[in-house]
């Protein structure tokens, strides 16, 4: 089954730390716009921390796909706002 991570640069998709950092960047961006940065960043941190001891490769891939999906959805949302769609 293909993964959603094909839409992300390989250095981001293959590295959980980079994926985490990008999620935090997006959370900060969204939080600043909505004036709730601490809450949104805290939610991202909580989700990554909750699964940091996961060892099942399939489960890890699913979690990475979920995070990638969130990033892609946010990027699409922002680009649609800019183009006026």
Coordinates of C-alpha atoms in Angstrom, one line a residue:
X1 CA 0.0 0.0 0.0
X2 CA 1.5 3.4 -1.0
X3 CA 2.0 5.9 1.8
X4 CA 1.0 9.5 1.9
X5 CA 4.6 10.4 2.6
X6 CA 5.3 10.4 -1.2
X7 CA 3.9 13.9 -1.2
X8 CA 6.6 15.1 1.3
X9 CA 10.3 15.4 0.6
X10 CA 12.0 12.1 1.4
X11 CA 14.3 13.6 4.1
X12 CA 11.2 14.7 6.0
X13 CA 9.1 11.6 5.4
X14 CA 11.8 9.2 6.4
X15 CA 12.8 11.0 9.6
X16 CA 10.5 11.2 12.5
X17 CA 12.4 14.0 14.1
X18 CA 12.1 16.2 11.0
X19 CA 8.4 15.3 10.7
X20 CA 8.0 16.3 14.3
X21 CA 9.7 19.6 13.8
X22 CA 7.6 20.4 10.7
X23 CA 4.5 19.6 12.6
X24 CA 5.6 21.9 15.4
X25 CA 6.3 24.7 12.9
X26 CA 2.8 24.3 11.4
X27 CA 1.2 24.2 14.8
X28 CA 3.0 27.4 15.7
X29 CA 1.8 29.0 12.5
X30 CA -1.8 28.0 13.1
X31 CA -1.6 28.9 16.8
X32 CA -0.4 32.4 16.1
X33 CA -3.2 33.0 13.6
X34 CA -5.8 31.7 16.1
X35 CA -4.1 33.1 19.2
X36 CA -3.8 29.7 20.9
X37 CA -0.2 28.7 20.1
X38 CA 0.5 26.9 23.3
X39 CA -2.6 24.8 23.0
X40 CA -1.9 23.7 19.4
X41 CA 1.8 23.1 19.9
X42 CA 1.0 21.2 23.1
X43 CA -1.4 18.9 21.2
X44 CA 1.3 18.0 18.7
X45 CA 3.8 17.4 21.4
X46 CA 1.4 15.2 23.3
X47 CA 0.6 13.0 20.3
X48 CA 4.3 12.4 19.4
X49 CA 5.2 11.8 23.1
X50 CA 2.3 9.4 23.5
X51 CA 3.7 7.2 20.8
X52 CA 7.5 7.7 21.2
X53 CA 8.1 4.1 22.5
X54 CA 6.2 2.4 19.6
X55 CA 8.3 -0.4 18.1
X56 CA 5.9 -1.9 15.6
X57 CA 7.0 -0.8 12.1
X58 CA 3.5 -0.9 10.6
X59 CA 2.1 1.2 13.5
X60 CA 5.0 3.7 13.2
X61 CA 4.3 4.0 9.4
X62 CA 0.6 4.6 10.1
X63 CA 1.5 7.3 12.7
X64 CA 3.9 8.9 10.2
X65 CA 1.2 8.8 7.5
X66 CA -1.3 10.4 9.8
X67 CA 1.2 13.2 10.7
X68 CA 2.0 13.7 7.0
X69 CA -1.7 13.8 6.1
X70 CA -2.2 16.6 8.6
X71 CA 0.7 18.6 7.2
X72 CA -0.5 18.1 3.6
X73 CA -4.1 19.0 4.5
X74 CA -2.9 22.2 6.2
X75 CA -0.7 23.1 3.2
X76 CA -3.6 22.6 0.8
X77 CA -5.9 24.6 3.0
X78 CA -3.4 27.5 3.1
X79 CA -2.8 27.4 -0.6
X80 CA -6.5 27.4 -1.4
X81 CA -6.9 30.4 0.9
X82 CA -4.2 32.2 -1.1
X83 CA -5.7 31.4 -4.5
X84 CA -9.2 32.3 -3.4
X85 CA -10.8 28.9 -3.9

